[in-house]
mmCIF file of C-alpha atoms in Angstrom:
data_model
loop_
_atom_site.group_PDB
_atom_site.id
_atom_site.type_symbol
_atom_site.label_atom_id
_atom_site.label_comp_id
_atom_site.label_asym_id
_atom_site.label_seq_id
_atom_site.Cartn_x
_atom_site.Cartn_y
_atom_site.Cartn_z
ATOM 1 C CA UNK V 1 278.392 119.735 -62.489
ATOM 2 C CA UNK V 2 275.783 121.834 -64.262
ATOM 3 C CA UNK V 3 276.407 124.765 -62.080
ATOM 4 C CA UNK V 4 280.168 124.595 -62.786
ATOM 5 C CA UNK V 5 279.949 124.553 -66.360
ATOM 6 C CA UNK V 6 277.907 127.700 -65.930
ATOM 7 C CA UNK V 7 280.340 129.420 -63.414
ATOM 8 C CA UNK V 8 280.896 132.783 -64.604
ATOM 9 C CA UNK V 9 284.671 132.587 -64.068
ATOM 10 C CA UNK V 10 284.774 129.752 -66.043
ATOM 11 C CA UNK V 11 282.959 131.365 -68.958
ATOM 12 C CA UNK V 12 285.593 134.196 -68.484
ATOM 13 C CA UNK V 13 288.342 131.437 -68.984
ATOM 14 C CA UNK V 14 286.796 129.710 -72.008
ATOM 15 C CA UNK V 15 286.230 133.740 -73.859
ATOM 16 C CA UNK V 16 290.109 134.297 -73.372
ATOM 17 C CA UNK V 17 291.002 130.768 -74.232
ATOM 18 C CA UNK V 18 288.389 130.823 -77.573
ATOM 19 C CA UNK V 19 290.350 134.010 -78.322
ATOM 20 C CA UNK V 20 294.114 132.914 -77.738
ATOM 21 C CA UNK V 21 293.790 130.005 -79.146
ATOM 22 C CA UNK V 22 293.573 131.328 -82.942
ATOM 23 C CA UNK V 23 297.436 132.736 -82.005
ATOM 24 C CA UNK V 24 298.488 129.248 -81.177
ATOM 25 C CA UNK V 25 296.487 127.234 -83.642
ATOM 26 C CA UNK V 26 297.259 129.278 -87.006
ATOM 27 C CA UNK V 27 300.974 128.915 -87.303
ATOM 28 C CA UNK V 28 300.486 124.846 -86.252
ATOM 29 C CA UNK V 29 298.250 124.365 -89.602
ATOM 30 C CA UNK V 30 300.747 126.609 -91.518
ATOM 31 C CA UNK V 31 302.559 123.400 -91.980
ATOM 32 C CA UNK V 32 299.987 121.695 -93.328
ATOM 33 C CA UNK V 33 299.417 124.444 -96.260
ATOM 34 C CA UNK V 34 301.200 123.248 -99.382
ATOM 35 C CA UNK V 35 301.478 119.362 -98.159
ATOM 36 C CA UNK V 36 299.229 116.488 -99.389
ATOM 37 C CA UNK V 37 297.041 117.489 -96.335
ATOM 38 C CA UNK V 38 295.849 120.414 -97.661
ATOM 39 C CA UNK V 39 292.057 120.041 -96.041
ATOM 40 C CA UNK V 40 293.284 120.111 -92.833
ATOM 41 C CA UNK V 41 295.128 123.647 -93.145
ATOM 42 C CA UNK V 42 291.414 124.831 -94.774
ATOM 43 C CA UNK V 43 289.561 122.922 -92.173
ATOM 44 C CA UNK V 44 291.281 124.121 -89.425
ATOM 45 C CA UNK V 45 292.085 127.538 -90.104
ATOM 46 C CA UNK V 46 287.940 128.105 -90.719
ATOM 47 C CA UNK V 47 287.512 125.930 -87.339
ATOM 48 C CA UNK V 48 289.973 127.953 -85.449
ATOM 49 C CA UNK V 49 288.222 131.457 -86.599
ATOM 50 C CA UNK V 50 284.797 129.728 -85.229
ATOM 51 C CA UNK V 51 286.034 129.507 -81.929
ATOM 52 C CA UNK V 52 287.463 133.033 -82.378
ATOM 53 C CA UNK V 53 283.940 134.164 -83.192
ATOM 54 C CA UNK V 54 282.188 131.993 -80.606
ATOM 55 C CA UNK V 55 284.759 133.810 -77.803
ATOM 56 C CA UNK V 56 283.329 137.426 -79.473
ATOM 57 C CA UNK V 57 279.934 136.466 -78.611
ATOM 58 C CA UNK V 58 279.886 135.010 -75.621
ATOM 59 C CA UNK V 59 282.221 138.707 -74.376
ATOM 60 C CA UNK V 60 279.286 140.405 -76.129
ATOM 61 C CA UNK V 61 276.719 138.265 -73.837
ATOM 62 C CA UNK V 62 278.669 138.393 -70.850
ATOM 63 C CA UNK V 63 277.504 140.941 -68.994
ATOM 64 C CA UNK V 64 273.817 139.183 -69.216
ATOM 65 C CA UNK V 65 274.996 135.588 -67.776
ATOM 66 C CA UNK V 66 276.616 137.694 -64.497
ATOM 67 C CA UNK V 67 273.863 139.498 -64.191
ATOM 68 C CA UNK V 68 270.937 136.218 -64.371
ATOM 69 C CA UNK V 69 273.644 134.827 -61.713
ATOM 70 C CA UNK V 70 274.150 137.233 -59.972
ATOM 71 C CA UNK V 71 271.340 140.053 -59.818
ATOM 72 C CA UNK V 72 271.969 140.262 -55.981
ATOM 73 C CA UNK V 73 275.495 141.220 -56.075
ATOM 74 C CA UNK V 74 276.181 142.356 -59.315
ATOM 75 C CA UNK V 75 277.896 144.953 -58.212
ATOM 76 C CA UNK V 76 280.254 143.266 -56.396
ATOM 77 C CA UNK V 77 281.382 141.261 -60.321
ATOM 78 C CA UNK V 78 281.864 144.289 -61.777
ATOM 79 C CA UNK V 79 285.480 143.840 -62.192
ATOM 80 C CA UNK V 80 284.554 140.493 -63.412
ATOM 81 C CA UNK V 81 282.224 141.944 -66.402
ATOM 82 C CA UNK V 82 284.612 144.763 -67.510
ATOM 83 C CA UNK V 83 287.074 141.858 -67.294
ATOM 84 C CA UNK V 84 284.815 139.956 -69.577
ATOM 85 C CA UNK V 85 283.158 142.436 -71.953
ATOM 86 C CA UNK V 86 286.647 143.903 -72.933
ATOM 87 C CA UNK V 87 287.425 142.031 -75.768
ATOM 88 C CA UNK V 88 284.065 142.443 -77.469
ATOM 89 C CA UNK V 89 284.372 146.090 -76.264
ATOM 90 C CA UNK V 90 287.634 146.149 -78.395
ATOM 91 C CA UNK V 91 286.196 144.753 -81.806
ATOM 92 C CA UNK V 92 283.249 146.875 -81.654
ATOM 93 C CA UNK V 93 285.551 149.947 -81.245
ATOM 94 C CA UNK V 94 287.922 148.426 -84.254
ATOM 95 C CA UNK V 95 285.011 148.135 -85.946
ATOM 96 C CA UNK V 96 283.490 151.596 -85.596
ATOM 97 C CA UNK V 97 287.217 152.930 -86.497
ATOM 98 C CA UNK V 98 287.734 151.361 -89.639
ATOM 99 C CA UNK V 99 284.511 152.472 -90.969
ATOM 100 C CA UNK V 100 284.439 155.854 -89.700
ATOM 101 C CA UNK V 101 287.707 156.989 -91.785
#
């Protein structure tokens, strides 16, 4: 069980579904934003950007957890860490844009 949870490809999976799932989530606790229920627009909307965040870091750290897997036949996974690193890849360059103008 412990090696599945650590499965590279299902890292990949949980990075992509930490990142989609802020799409999804957001409009579902719009309804929630002027009702009685107030705390669980706030609540959720600051839960849902944690999960964004957690997705950014573990793209940032994937190439490291293919690479203590798999130092043998890394290059093989390569597809699998551009795959993986992309969406970090694409904040840090959104990042670098927005302050260099």
């Amino acid at each position: 069980m412990k090696r599945f949870l650590l499965s590279y490809k299902i890292v990949l999976f949980l990075i992509f579904l930490f990142l989609a799932q802020y799409l999804i989530l957001k409009g579902e606790f719009e309804i929630y934003r002027f009702s009685d229920n107030k705390y669980l627009y706030e609540n959720g909307k600051q839960f849902s950007k944690g999960l964004v965040y957690i997705g950014l870091i573990l793209s940032a750290l994937f190439p490291l957890i293919v690479w203590f897997q798999r130092k043998k036949d890394f290059k093989k996974n390569i597809v699998w860490v551009i795959i993986g690193f992309f969406p970090a890849l694409y904040y840090i360059l959104l990042f670098i844009l927005s302050y260099s103008i």
